[in-house]
Each structure stands twice: as structure tokens, then as C-alpha cells.
Amino acid sequence: MPIDRPHLIERIKSIEGLTPDERSQLLEMLRTTPKYGLVWEDKPEDAERLLEDNLPVLTEVKERYIAGSSPDSPNHILIEGDNLHALTALTYTHEGKIDVIYIDPPYNTGNKDFCYNDSYVDAEDSFKHSKWLSFMVKRLRLAKRLLSEKGVIFISIDDNEQAQLKLLCDSIYGQNNFLGNVIWEKTDSPRMDVKGFYTRHDYILVYRNEEFTLKRVPNKEVPAHYNRKDEKGRLYYTKPLRLMGGHLSESLFYSITAPDGTIVFPYEKDGKKGGWRWSQQKFIDENERIEWVNGKNGWTPYFRIYAENLKEVPAATLWPFTEVGSTRTAKAEFNQIIEDGRSFNYPKPTSLIKYIEVIASEQNATILDFFAGSGTTLHATMQLNAEDGGKRQCILVTNNENGICENVTYERNKRVINGYTTPKGVAVEGLHNNSLRYYQTDFVPRKKTMANMRRLVNLATDLLCIKHDLYDEARFFGKKLNKDVARFFSNGKKQMLILYDERAVDPVAEILEHQAVDSPIIVYVFSPDNYAYDEEFAAVADKVNLCALPAAIYAAYRHVLPKKKLYHKETLQEPTATPSPSPQGIEQLLFDPDEEEGPDGSA
């Protein structure tokens, strides 16, 4: 007879000789082991170990910034680094804000496509699947936190891990949120060298959040039976209005008048009562759709079904290469942009990603791909924006193994934005109305010393710019700020002020008392605790939205970082006492002393 869990938990608590850590781990294993589903041996990962003692941040590589042709160009983001670190950072900037995620993770074929802790996992590795699941589960859980309430995730995979991935995603996203297992026909020509079945397809698993609705797609083909045209040239076919057999409602038995005045009832051939498909009122309302035929059995009414109703149809789970492209078309497309692109073996066609975004996104959606590879997702997003006037923003994440981020992902999309020339000398106009910003992952020690906290706030500036999609640095009411003390960002619609030195709080509050603002300024201020200087800003409370740093960052990371050494109480390094500055000292502290006053708000 099996022993229930509550009994086992009590037994473990009563065992003598166990250390507190041993007892805690046993209880944790018992509570978290699923009764049904995947069970595998978790394999430690170097990327996760790094997060045991460090917090991830993102720092911009300024020289790789590509400016769009207009001020409202979407700001796309490319992050170079391990996607576990990048996703952790994005939980601060984008939790609950991503509308569509598409990923093409390693398929774990054993053919040097999956690297774990700097070593390729080969086909004979006895922990092949455990390593892959350990790798994926951390990233998919973070991805779930990023999805908006109307968000959806698409995951490409093949038969090596499809079954395991389906069970894993059921446990993370919920079986009820499984939307479909799409079959993508990836190959447009057979391989003659295979000995068994010839595989023509990959899978794309789709999971949604509760408020997501899959869009219908334009119908490119009208079925052959829509073979008639009315006086307006509209295609239609007809169906009999008379219903036969069954227990029909009495309300469907009524007489109608044929064109020559004959009264027609819906009798069956043997004289039994039948019925009309429509109610009498609908027959009156839709009379122009009725088509009468006078045959050997007398007048028979038919009704027209127009092909106009087929303009949009539900998306199917079978995607042929003729509709969304193949691996061959993807390689050809890629090689037109990167001349030495033949070394990149598995790009996805832009038509595939565009189709996903058409059925899954609004025109202002935020798209994420954290296995960015050749950068197809950004290319497709920019193409779709150009076609339908959208302002979708795309975030890409990839490591720089073999220089892929710099030389492939970035270089491809740089050429797509700026324009390029194909190997045959054909000039291709760029998609100029797009901006691209390049970031790298960086780290700050997790230990809460005063020095670490100040460094975290300083390095968090790029995170804050990403969080608010606000990158243009400006003067603070006519004066240039000392960047070691404060920075001010404005795009004309919203404003953000970051105070790295808490001594600047009073002079900033005093300045704001004498200034009019159209909407509250987002103010981040360094604080060794969670106090955002509400009292100091009390007189201008309606002009600011205050947030204390780094407390807000610690709070965002609290539930996503590894448990080891996680936020135990530490004694903070006390700050060196700083005398209150004189009025002249305040001026020197806050503003750049070498900068002359310029027009209000100008950069």
C-alpha cells in the first residue's frame, strides 16, 4: 500500500541525525517531485552558478547603435550574452510585457548542435535528455514571466526532443493553454541518402496566456464549388432551403410563395412534414439570397452562400513550404545578405516568422527571440512593419559563440536596415525606419555592500532606458547634469531622472518647485534601503513618480535567481560621512560646471 505524502513529510521531520540542510533538501524533493509528468536528473549549469553570486545587468555598446530615419522608429534590441542571464535581466525591464515569443532552441541531435557547460552533448551521452531539459526548463520559466496576459510562445523543435518538450511546456504553461502542435513542412525537395523515413517537417509548439486570441488569416483559395456569380460578380454556391427528416421544430414549417405565385410547403417526398432551414422572419430578411429552381418536382428554393465569407479563415496546424518557406529558401535569403553565410546551416525563412507575427501580434506588439541565431526574427519583424505600417519592437538574445552575435546576427540586420548589395550586384533598399541598439550582459556582485549597491545603480542606467523605451539624454530644465551625479532622459512625451547621489535630492526638489511639468517625471534615486525620499519630494509629489534603487532591482530578481546565497541578511558597509554641501557645493555637485546654460530641455 503506498504511503501518502503528508505521512512521509512527518517521518522526514522526525528522523534524527539529519542536518537542517539535508532535511530541507529531502522535503523540497518530496514536495516538488511531480506525481505525473517528466522526471529527470537536474544537471548543474555554469551559467546558473554565475548567478549565485552575481546580478546580471545590460550595458550598451554605443558604437554599434544604428539610428532610424525618424524619431518614432521602433527601438529594436540585440543582447549579446548567455540567454539565461539576459532573460533574468529582462524580468526587471519586461516582466508581463512580451506579446510574442518565438524561439528555435538546439534540437539536441547529438551532432554538435547543443553545448552544455562549454562541451558539446553527443548522441551517446547518457544524460543527453537530462542536460537538455535542465537547460530548457530554467529559460522557459523565465519566458513565462515575461509573457503579457495576451501573450503567446512558439517553439520550434524536431523529433529528438518534441515529446519531452511537450510535457515540459504542459507543466510550465499548463495543458489548458496548449494551443497547437504545428507541422512546418521545412523541405521542398526529398533527400535521397536517407535509409529510413524521409523527414519533411519540424514542429512548432504553441502555448498561450489566457487572454490571447489567434487571428484568422487571409484566404488565398476559393473552393471549386463556389462556381456561380451573381449580378454583382460575387462568387457563390447554393444549398437547398428545405430540410429533410429528423425532429424539426413546428416553427420551421410554413408556406412560402414561388415566383409564379405557387404556394410551397417543405414536405418530404413521401408526404411527411419537413421544414425550412431558416425561420420565417429570416426568410423575409434574407429574401434576396433566395434562388428558385422550377424542376420536375415543382418549385424548389435554394439559398446562396457567398465566397465573401471566406476572406479570412482559421489558421491551420499544417504549414506547407509553399506558404511559409523552407530551409532552402531561408538559406538562399540569408546568402543574399551575408555573402559568406553558407557557414550558417539552419536559418529560418522570414516568411515563417512573419506568418507567426501576423496570426499572433498586434501592430504595436513586443516580440522576443532568445535563441536569435541568424537574426531572422528581427528581419521578419522589420519587413512586416514596412508592409502593414506597424511599430512592432523586437528583442533578440544570442551568445557570441564563434562570433555569431557580432558577425551574423548584428551584421545581417545592420545591412537590412542600411541597405545592401547582393552577390550578383543588385542593390536592396534598406528598412531605414528602424533603430537597433546592441547590449552585452555584465554582472555586479550580489553581496549587498554599499559599493556593490552604488555600482549596481550606476550600471542599471541602460536597464532603465530599456524598461521605459527612453534613450535620448537631455538637459535638466536648461542645464547639463554632471553624469556622475544624475542623468535626465526625455523624448518629448515622457521624462526620466536618475539620481546616483542622494545628496542631489534636495536641490532637485527645489528646482522642481519652480518648474511646470506636463506629466510626472519618473525619478529613480539611490537609496541604501527602500526609502525613495518621499518626504523630501513632498512639495512636488504631483510632479514625480519616485522609485528607490537598487531595491526595485533586488525585488525583481528575488524570485528568479538561484536559491544559493539568496538575499540573506547582511551588514551593509556604512557610507563615509559626507558634510552637507554649501549652496555653491550643491551647484557643483549636480550640474556640469563647464557647461553653459542652454534652452530648456534641449540636449
XYZ file of C-alpha atoms in Angstrom:
603
model
C 0.000 0.000 0.000
C 1.533 3.366 -0.998
C 2.315 5.838 1.761
C 0.835 9.304 1.279
C 2.993 12.420 1.144
C 1.856 14.076 4.393
C 2.892 10.922 6.283
C 6.305 10.876 4.580
C 6.817 14.559 5.355
C 6.174 13.930 9.065
C 8.533 10.937 9.029
C 11.330 13.003 7.481
C 10.843 15.711 10.095
C 11.237 13.154 12.879
C 14.402 11.429 11.572
C 17.346 12.021 13.881
C 20.865 12.607 12.631
C 19.929 14.741 9.633
C 21.418 18.192 9.303
C 18.968 21.058 8.731
C 20.168 21.328 5.097
C 19.678 17.592 4.491
C 16.195 17.649 5.990
C 15.289 20.743 3.983
C 16.500 19.200 0.706
C 14.613 15.947 1.326
C 11.394 17.845 1.989
C 11.940 20.017 -1.063
C 12.449 16.954 -3.269
C 9.296 15.351 -1.916
C 7.189 18.469 -2.408
C 8.421 19.259 -5.900
C 8.575 15.768 -7.441
C 5.536 15.581 -9.738
C 3.077 12.709 -9.474
C 2.717 12.704 -13.257
C 4.962 14.129 -15.931
C 8.661 14.413 -16.665
C 11.255 13.386 -14.116
C 14.935 13.913 -14.893
C 18.188 14.433 -13.075
C 18.969 18.125 -12.915
C 22.445 18.821 -14.226
C 24.191 21.921 -12.791
C 24.871 24.664 -15.308
C 27.784 27.102 -15.243
C 25.550 29.967 -16.378
C 23.298 29.435 -13.364
C 26.221 29.087 -10.946
C 27.433 32.520 -12.031
C 24.117 33.964 -10.847
C 24.585 32.510 -7.371
C 26.980 35.343 -6.569
C 26.223 37.929 -9.251
C 23.362 40.051 -10.552
C 23.047 40.477 -14.330
C 22.815 43.892 -15.978
C 22.927 45.076 -19.588
C 25.425 47.603 -20.917
C 25.096 49.270 -24.306
C 27.832 49.116 -26.923
C 27.344 52.677 -28.162
C 29.401 52.377 -31.333
C 27.058 49.670 -32.674
C 23.939 51.795 -32.371
C 22.052 52.156 -35.665
C 19.720 55.155 -35.748
C 16.379 55.005 -37.513
C 15.316 57.526 -40.096
C 12.594 59.083 -37.934
C 12.189 59.957 -34.241
C 9.431 57.374 -33.813
C 11.407 54.476 -35.327
C 10.986 51.322 -33.213
C 13.953 50.694 -30.921
C 14.952 47.081 -31.512
C 17.366 45.453 -29.074
C 20.121 42.885 -29.586
C 21.664 41.371 -26.451
C 24.964 39.502 -26.628
C 25.342 37.005 -23.808
C 24.002 33.811 -22.318
C 20.242 33.890 -22.639
C 19.773 32.756 -19.021
C 21.499 35.949 -17.884
C 19.703 38.130 -20.421
C 16.266 36.694 -19.553
C 16.950 37.318 -15.868
C 17.751 40.967 -16.645
C 14.622 41.235 -18.800
C 12.458 40.173 -15.855
C 13.199 43.634 -14.481
C 12.569 45.538 -17.710
C 9.848 43.448 -19.372
C 8.023 41.207 -16.919
C 4.484 40.772 -18.258
C 5.224 42.924 -21.336
C 6.203 40.499 -24.115
C 3.387 39.714 -26.561
C 5.002 37.090 -28.799
C 7.971 34.820 -28.117
C 9.464 32.741 -30.902
C 12.458 30.506 -30.199
C 14.406 27.938 -32.175
C 16.416 26.178 -29.436
C 19.049 23.496 -30.049
C 17.345 20.275 -31.137
C 19.803 18.054 -29.217
C 20.534 15.861 -32.223
C 23.935 14.820 -30.884
C 25.573 16.403 -33.920
C 27.317 19.303 -32.175
C 24.180 21.455 -32.067
C 23.822 21.629 -28.266
C 26.581 22.876 -25.985
C 26.265 22.470 -22.206
C 28.901 23.955 -19.896
C 31.256 24.558 -22.838
C 31.060 20.941 -24.042
C 29.012 19.547 -26.902
C 26.466 16.914 -25.901
C 26.883 13.942 -28.222
C 24.399 11.241 -29.112
C 25.976 8.723 -26.700
C 25.759 10.962 -23.614
C 23.687 9.044 -21.025
C 22.457 12.370 -19.631
C 21.663 13.796 -23.051
C 17.995 14.474 -22.324
C 18.544 15.495 -18.689
C 21.045 18.163 -19.711
C 18.703 19.490 -22.383
C 15.716 19.594 -20.034
C 17.771 21.233 -17.277
C 18.883 23.813 -19.822
C 15.388 24.491 -21.187
C 13.319 24.498 -18.009
C 15.140 27.492 -16.496
C 14.720 29.541 -19.650
C 11.099 28.605 -20.293
C 10.108 29.518 -16.731
C 11.686 32.940 -17.176
C 9.966 33.283 -20.554
C 6.614 32.617 -18.898
C 7.195 35.533 -16.511
C 7.838 37.815 -19.475
C 4.651 36.981 -21.397
C 1.855 39.525 -21.246
C -1.667 38.439 -20.337
C -2.427 38.218 -24.058
C 0.970 36.682 -24.856
C 1.900 33.529 -26.758
C 5.062 31.461 -27.259
C 6.053 29.491 -30.378
C 8.863 26.901 -30.030
C 10.471 25.146 -32.993
C 11.645 21.580 -32.365
C 12.073 18.209 -34.064
C 11.541 14.591 -33.013
C 14.666 14.413 -30.840
C 13.006 16.405 -28.041
C 9.450 17.109 -29.197
C 7.813 14.630 -26.796
C 9.848 15.820 -23.805
C 9.281 19.478 -24.691
C 5.520 18.981 -24.899
C 5.393 17.507 -21.377
C 7.753 20.182 -20.056
C 5.653 23.002 -21.505
C 2.457 21.396 -20.194
C 3.929 21.618 -16.696
C 5.142 25.226 -17.096
C 2.403 26.852 -19.189
C -0.466 24.481 -18.381
C -2.126 21.838 -20.526
C -5.188 24.048 -20.926
C -3.011 26.717 -22.539
C -1.665 24.380 -25.212
C -2.844 25.896 -28.481
C -1.429 23.524 -31.046
C 1.436 21.454 -32.410
C 2.115 22.995 -35.813
C 3.653 20.913 -38.572
C 6.028 23.055 -40.633
C 6.933 21.464 -43.947
C 10.533 22.608 -43.912
C 11.776 20.786 -47.020
C 10.766 21.354 -50.619
C 12.799 18.504 -52.124
C 13.459 14.915 -50.987
C 16.766 13.659 -49.613
C 17.889 10.546 -51.463
C 20.557 9.462 -48.953
C 18.258 8.501 -46.060
C 17.821 4.825 -45.196
C 14.595 5.077 -43.247
C 11.749 7.550 -43.366
C 12.452 10.847 -45.077
C 11.547 13.627 -42.619
C 9.995 16.641 -44.298
C 8.840 18.588 -41.269
C 9.649 20.200 -37.950
C 7.221 21.022 -35.161
C 6.265 24.346 -33.615
C 4.665 24.009 -30.181
C 2.340 26.887 -29.275
C 1.239 27.902 -25.768
C -0.809 30.956 -24.864
C -1.816 33.044 -21.910
C -5.495 33.263 -21.094
C -6.309 36.472 -22.978
C -4.539 35.553 -26.212
C -6.646 35.159 -29.354
C -5.247 33.619 -32.522
C -6.035 35.724 -35.569
C -7.586 34.452 -38.771
C -5.565 34.570 -41.954
C -6.400 35.762 -45.481
C -7.853 33.010 -47.623
C -5.881 32.647 -50.844
C -8.003 29.957 -52.454
C -11.760 29.835 -53.075
C -13.091 26.232 -53.126
C -14.161 24.989 -56.560
C -17.836 24.681 -55.627
C -18.101 28.480 -55.400
C -18.686 28.379 -59.140
C -21.539 30.831 -59.737
C -21.615 34.601 -59.975
C -24.465 36.958 -59.143
C -25.302 40.204 -60.891
C -22.533 41.960 -58.948
C -19.919 39.368 -59.927
C -19.738 37.812 -56.462
C -18.880 34.111 -56.298
C -21.376 31.808 -54.572
C -22.858 28.335 -54.448
C -26.351 27.205 -53.412
C -27.863 24.824 -50.855
C -31.482 23.667 -50.599
C -33.532 25.645 -48.134
C -35.650 22.549 -47.407
C -34.538 20.276 -44.552
C -35.436 16.596 -44.613
C -36.067 14.157 -41.770
C -35.426 14.418 -38.069
C -37.495 16.040 -35.360
C -37.902 19.538 -36.761
C -39.459 22.460 -34.942
C -43.010 23.378 -35.892
C -41.814 26.957 -36.373
C -39.819 25.805 -39.423
C -42.966 24.507 -41.152
C -44.604 27.372 -43.001
C -45.577 28.226 -46.573
C -43.634 30.437 -48.956
C -44.617 31.796 -52.351
C -42.764 30.809 -55.534
C -42.158 33.319 -58.359
C -45.333 32.278 -60.225
C -47.491 32.532 -57.103
C -47.415 28.835 -56.238
C -47.610 28.119 -52.519
C -44.771 25.817 -51.450
C -44.502 23.815 -48.225
C -41.439 21.892 -47.001
C -42.930 18.411 -47.485
C -40.698 15.395 -47.945
C -41.157 13.091 -50.917
C -43.383 10.652 -49.050
C -45.693 13.416 -47.935
C -44.312 13.770 -44.413
C -43.753 17.175 -42.961
C -40.305 18.609 -43.390
C -39.041 22.072 -42.532
C -37.115 25.050 -43.795
C -33.564 25.769 -42.639
C -34.496 29.341 -41.791
C -37.147 30.833 -39.603
C -39.927 32.719 -41.371
C -38.506 36.046 -40.258
C -35.032 35.213 -41.563
C -36.609 34.160 -44.870
C -38.146 37.615 -45.136
C -34.909 39.377 -44.113
C -32.663 37.329 -46.416
C -35.071 37.041 -49.345
C -32.530 38.460 -51.818
C -30.341 35.395 -51.212
C -33.110 33.013 -52.309
C -32.742 31.398 -55.722
C -35.773 29.493 -57.113
C -35.452 26.489 -59.433
C -38.505 25.076 -61.257
C -37.825 21.358 -61.834
C -39.798 18.189 -62.375
C -40.939 18.239 -58.763
C -42.036 21.853 -58.943
C -40.508 24.934 -57.429
C -37.593 24.419 -55.014
C -35.967 27.307 -53.090
C -32.188 27.421 -52.650
C -30.127 29.978 -50.763
C -26.828 31.480 -51.816
C -23.624 31.135 -49.797
C -21.132 33.782 -50.861
C -17.362 33.365 -51.029
C -17.023 36.788 -49.382
C -17.402 34.976 -46.073
C -14.138 33.157 -46.825
C -11.906 36.241 -46.917
C -10.384 35.112 -43.636
C -10.152 31.563 -42.323
C -8.747 29.976 -39.151
C -5.020 29.252 -39.196
C -4.309 25.552 -39.665
C -1.684 23.427 -37.898
C -0.153 22.342 -41.219
C 2.133 24.986 -42.740
C 3.401 23.977 -46.190
C 6.664 25.382 -47.536
C 4.713 26.956 -50.395
C 3.079 29.255 -47.831
C 5.792 29.960 -45.239
C 9.057 28.996 -46.933
C 11.540 26.180 -46.450
C 15.055 25.756 -45.102
C 16.320 26.042 -48.679
C 14.586 29.374 -49.264
C 15.858 30.548 -45.864
C 19.474 29.780 -46.803
C 19.077 31.481 -50.167
C 17.570 34.546 -48.483
C 20.358 34.659 -45.906
C 23.100 34.245 -48.510
C 21.799 37.281 -50.390
C 22.622 39.393 -47.326
C 25.734 37.734 -45.877
C 27.994 36.567 -48.700
C 29.830 34.036 -46.531
C 26.537 32.966 -44.949
C 26.869 29.391 -46.176
C 28.625 28.570 -42.934
C 25.349 29.185 -41.066
C 23.357 25.998 -41.615
C 19.905 26.438 -40.156
C 18.342 29.884 -40.634
C 14.563 30.158 -40.620
C 12.755 31.883 -43.512
C 11.430 35.372 -42.810
C 8.100 34.259 -44.300
C 7.704 31.724 -41.474
C 8.293 34.291 -38.735
C 6.115 36.883 -40.471
C 3.275 34.379 -40.616
C 3.632 33.781 -36.865
C 3.520 37.506 -36.177
C 0.523 38.025 -38.497
C -1.587 35.449 -36.641
C -0.276 36.301 -33.179
C 0.504 40.009 -32.843
C -0.933 43.485 -32.990
C 0.919 46.218 -34.856
C 2.460 47.594 -31.641
C 3.486 44.220 -30.193
C 6.780 43.428 -28.481
C 8.479 40.331 -29.931
C 11.211 38.297 -28.200
C 13.583 35.663 -29.599
C 16.169 34.450 -27.090
C 17.777 31.896 -29.419
C 18.288 34.516 -32.099
C 20.845 32.716 -34.272
C 20.971 34.402 -37.671
C 18.545 37.143 -36.595
C 15.609 36.141 -38.803
C 13.042 37.240 -36.216
C 14.174 40.873 -36.286
C 14.459 40.854 -40.082
C 10.915 39.483 -40.368
C 9.574 41.992 -37.836
C 11.024 44.931 -39.736
C 9.667 43.588 -43.035
C 6.180 43.155 -41.585
C 6.249 46.658 -40.097
C 7.140 48.020 -43.535
C 4.270 46.100 -45.118
C 1.462 46.980 -42.701
C 2.707 50.206 -41.086
C 3.230 48.547 -37.709
C 5.527 49.628 -34.884
C 6.409 46.199 -33.519
C 9.547 46.136 -31.382
C 11.863 43.133 -31.421
C 14.303 41.916 -28.753
C 16.961 39.390 -29.762
C 19.279 37.430 -27.468
C 22.191 35.243 -28.559
C 25.626 34.301 -27.335
C 28.716 35.210 -29.324
C 29.999 31.689 -29.879
C 32.199 31.754 -32.993
C 31.364 35.453 -33.345
C 27.736 34.761 -34.281
C 26.250 37.775 -32.491
C 28.685 40.298 -33.974
C 29.286 38.797 -37.394
C 25.931 37.227 -38.197
C 23.001 38.433 -36.071
C 24.099 42.047 -35.871
C 25.698 42.273 -39.306
C 22.652 40.824 -41.066
C 20.206 43.256 -39.503
C 22.583 46.179 -39.869
C 22.559 45.548 -43.617
C 18.795 45.079 -43.670
C 18.358 48.498 -42.027
C 21.015 50.355 -44.002
C 20.547 48.551 -47.315
C 22.897 46.113 -49.022
C 24.041 44.736 -52.346
C 23.505 41.073 -53.240
C 26.369 38.881 -54.505
C 25.023 39.482 -58.022
C 25.291 43.249 -57.594
C 21.609 44.016 -57.038
C 21.063 46.951 -54.647
C 18.431 46.321 -51.968
C 16.900 49.355 -50.275
C 17.222 49.383 -46.510
C 14.375 49.334 -43.995
C 15.543 52.682 -42.660
C 12.677 53.328 -40.251
C 14.218 51.087 -37.569
C 16.708 51.662 -34.773
C 18.928 48.914 -33.372
C 20.737 49.004 -30.047
C 23.419 46.492 -29.100
C 23.902 45.346 -25.480
C 26.166 42.949 -23.628
C 25.486 41.201 -20.346
C 27.533 42.330 -17.364
C 27.487 41.498 -13.660
C 27.531 43.089 -10.228
C 28.249 41.050 -7.071
C 25.068 40.093 -5.206
C 26.553 40.814 -1.799
C 24.887 43.952 -0.512
C 27.812 46.172 0.311
C 27.434 49.888 -0.209
C 29.992 49.808 -3.031
C 28.143 46.997 -4.828
C 24.792 48.744 -4.486
C 26.141 52.011 -5.880
C 27.763 50.151 -8.779
C 24.506 48.327 -9.476
C 22.557 51.588 -9.672
C 25.142 53.130 -11.996
C 25.182 50.112 -14.301
C 21.386 49.873 -14.226
C 21.013 53.013 -16.350
C 20.777 51.004 -19.571
C 18.216 48.684 -17.953
C 16.098 51.709 -17.064
C 16.335 53.095 -20.598
C 15.203 49.729 -21.982
C 12.434 49.461 -19.396
C 10.925 52.796 -20.396
C 11.990 52.793 -24.069
C 13.596 56.145 -23.345
C 17.111 56.797 -24.652
C 17.512 60.485 -25.513
C 19.570 62.321 -22.923
C 18.558 65.935 -22.372
C 19.283 68.995 -20.267
C 17.510 69.251 -16.968
C 15.499 72.463 -17.332
C 18.222 74.148 -19.340
C 21.302 72.816 -17.604
C 23.560 69.878 -18.367
C 23.841 67.485 -15.462
C 27.013 66.034 -14.015
C 26.681 62.419 -15.238
C 28.397 61.069 -12.133
C 25.555 62.503 -10.060
C 22.432 62.442 -12.222
C 21.172 61.857 -15.756
C 17.987 63.083 -17.403
C 16.196 61.471 -20.363
C 13.305 62.873 -22.388
C 11.578 62.107 -25.679
C 9.051 64.926 -25.526
C 6.328 62.616 -24.188
C 7.871 61.223 -21.018
C 10.858 62.082 -18.852
C 13.153 60.107 -16.556
C 15.640 61.363 -13.979
C 18.210 59.075 -12.337
C 19.916 60.335 -9.173
C 23.064 58.350 -8.401
C 23.947 60.545 -5.433
C 21.292 61.039 -2.777
C 22.786 64.441 -1.883
C 21.219 65.757 -5.093
C 17.686 65.080 -3.831
C 17.167 68.436 -2.100
C 18.431 70.660 -4.940
C 16.401 68.688 -7.495
C 13.258 69.011 -5.382
C 13.877 72.733 -5.050
C 14.293 73.151 -8.816
C 11.078 71.251 -9.495
C 9.116 73.549 -7.180
C 9.653 76.353 -9.696
C 9.075 74.356 -12.879
C 5.911 73.296 -14.688
C 5.760 69.739 -15.979
C 3.180 68.280 -18.369
C 3.248 64.839 -16.750
C 5.059 63.392 -13.720
C 8.780 62.748 -14.171
C 9.928 59.198 -13.445
C 12.581 59.653 -10.743
C 14.940 56.866 -9.706
C 17.060 57.685 -6.690
C 19.827 55.769 -4.969
C 18.866 54.624 -1.510
C 20.562 52.021 0.692
C 17.101 50.813 1.671
C 13.643 51.088 0.113
C 13.122 54.748 1.017
C 12.525 56.865 -2.114
C 12.806 60.266 -0.339
C 9.059 60.837 -0.360
C 9.295 63.489 2.367
C 11.996 65.444 0.538
C 9.831 65.451 -2.605
C 6.561 66.062 -0.729
C 6.175 69.624 -2.035
C 6.406 68.370 -5.649
C 4.734 64.988 -5.190
C 2.397 65.654 -8.118
C 5.391 66.217 -10.430
C 7.288 62.979 -9.783
C 6.894 59.205 -9.689
C 9.540 58.030 -7.233
C 11.373 54.706 -7.117
C 14.242 53.658 -4.838
C 17.200 51.826 -6.355
C 18.625 49.240 -6.082
C 15.714 47.884 -4.002
C 13.433 47.675 -7.066
C 16.018 45.596 -8.926
C 16.586 43.259 -5.980
C 12.825 42.776 -5.713
C 12.501 41.898 -9.417
C 15.342 39.363 -9.229
C 14.321 37.841 -5.901
C 12.233 35.007 -7.355
C 14.286 34.256 -10.468
C 17.844 33.905 -9.185
C 19.300 30.636 -7.856
C 18.490 29.967 -4.202
C 22.089 29.632 -3.051
C 23.250 32.651 -1.059
C 19.980 34.341 -1.877
C 19.444 37.592 -0.054
C 20.442 36.530 3.438
C 20.687 39.428 5.849
C 23.966 41.226 5.527
C 25.559 44.102 7.366
C 25.853 46.999 4.991
C 29.087 48.859 4.669
C 28.326 52.215 6.203
C 28.818 55.147 3.849
C 31.573 57.592 4.575
C 30.130 60.619 6.310
C 29.722 63.496 3.886
C 29.338 67.051 5.148
C 26.314 68.927 3.920
C 27.455 70.893 0.880
C 27.136 74.630 0.745
C 24.780 76.127 -1.864
C 27.776 76.549 -4.161
C 28.764 72.956 -3.484
C 25.293 71.751 -4.438
C 25.544 73.580 -7.745
C 28.907 71.966 -8.467
C 27.610 68.587 -7.378
C 24.504 68.475 -9.581
C 25.482 70.354 -12.728
C 28.395 70.166 -15.124
C 30.453 73.253 -14.137
C 31.909 73.623 -17.646
C 28.555 73.696 -19.422
C 26.804 76.954 -20.155
C 23.078 77.162 -19.743
C 21.138 76.238 -22.862
C 17.492 76.217 -23.910
C 15.141 74.340 -21.607
C 15.024 70.633 -22.268
C 17.448 70.714 -25.208
C 20.220 68.155 -25.452
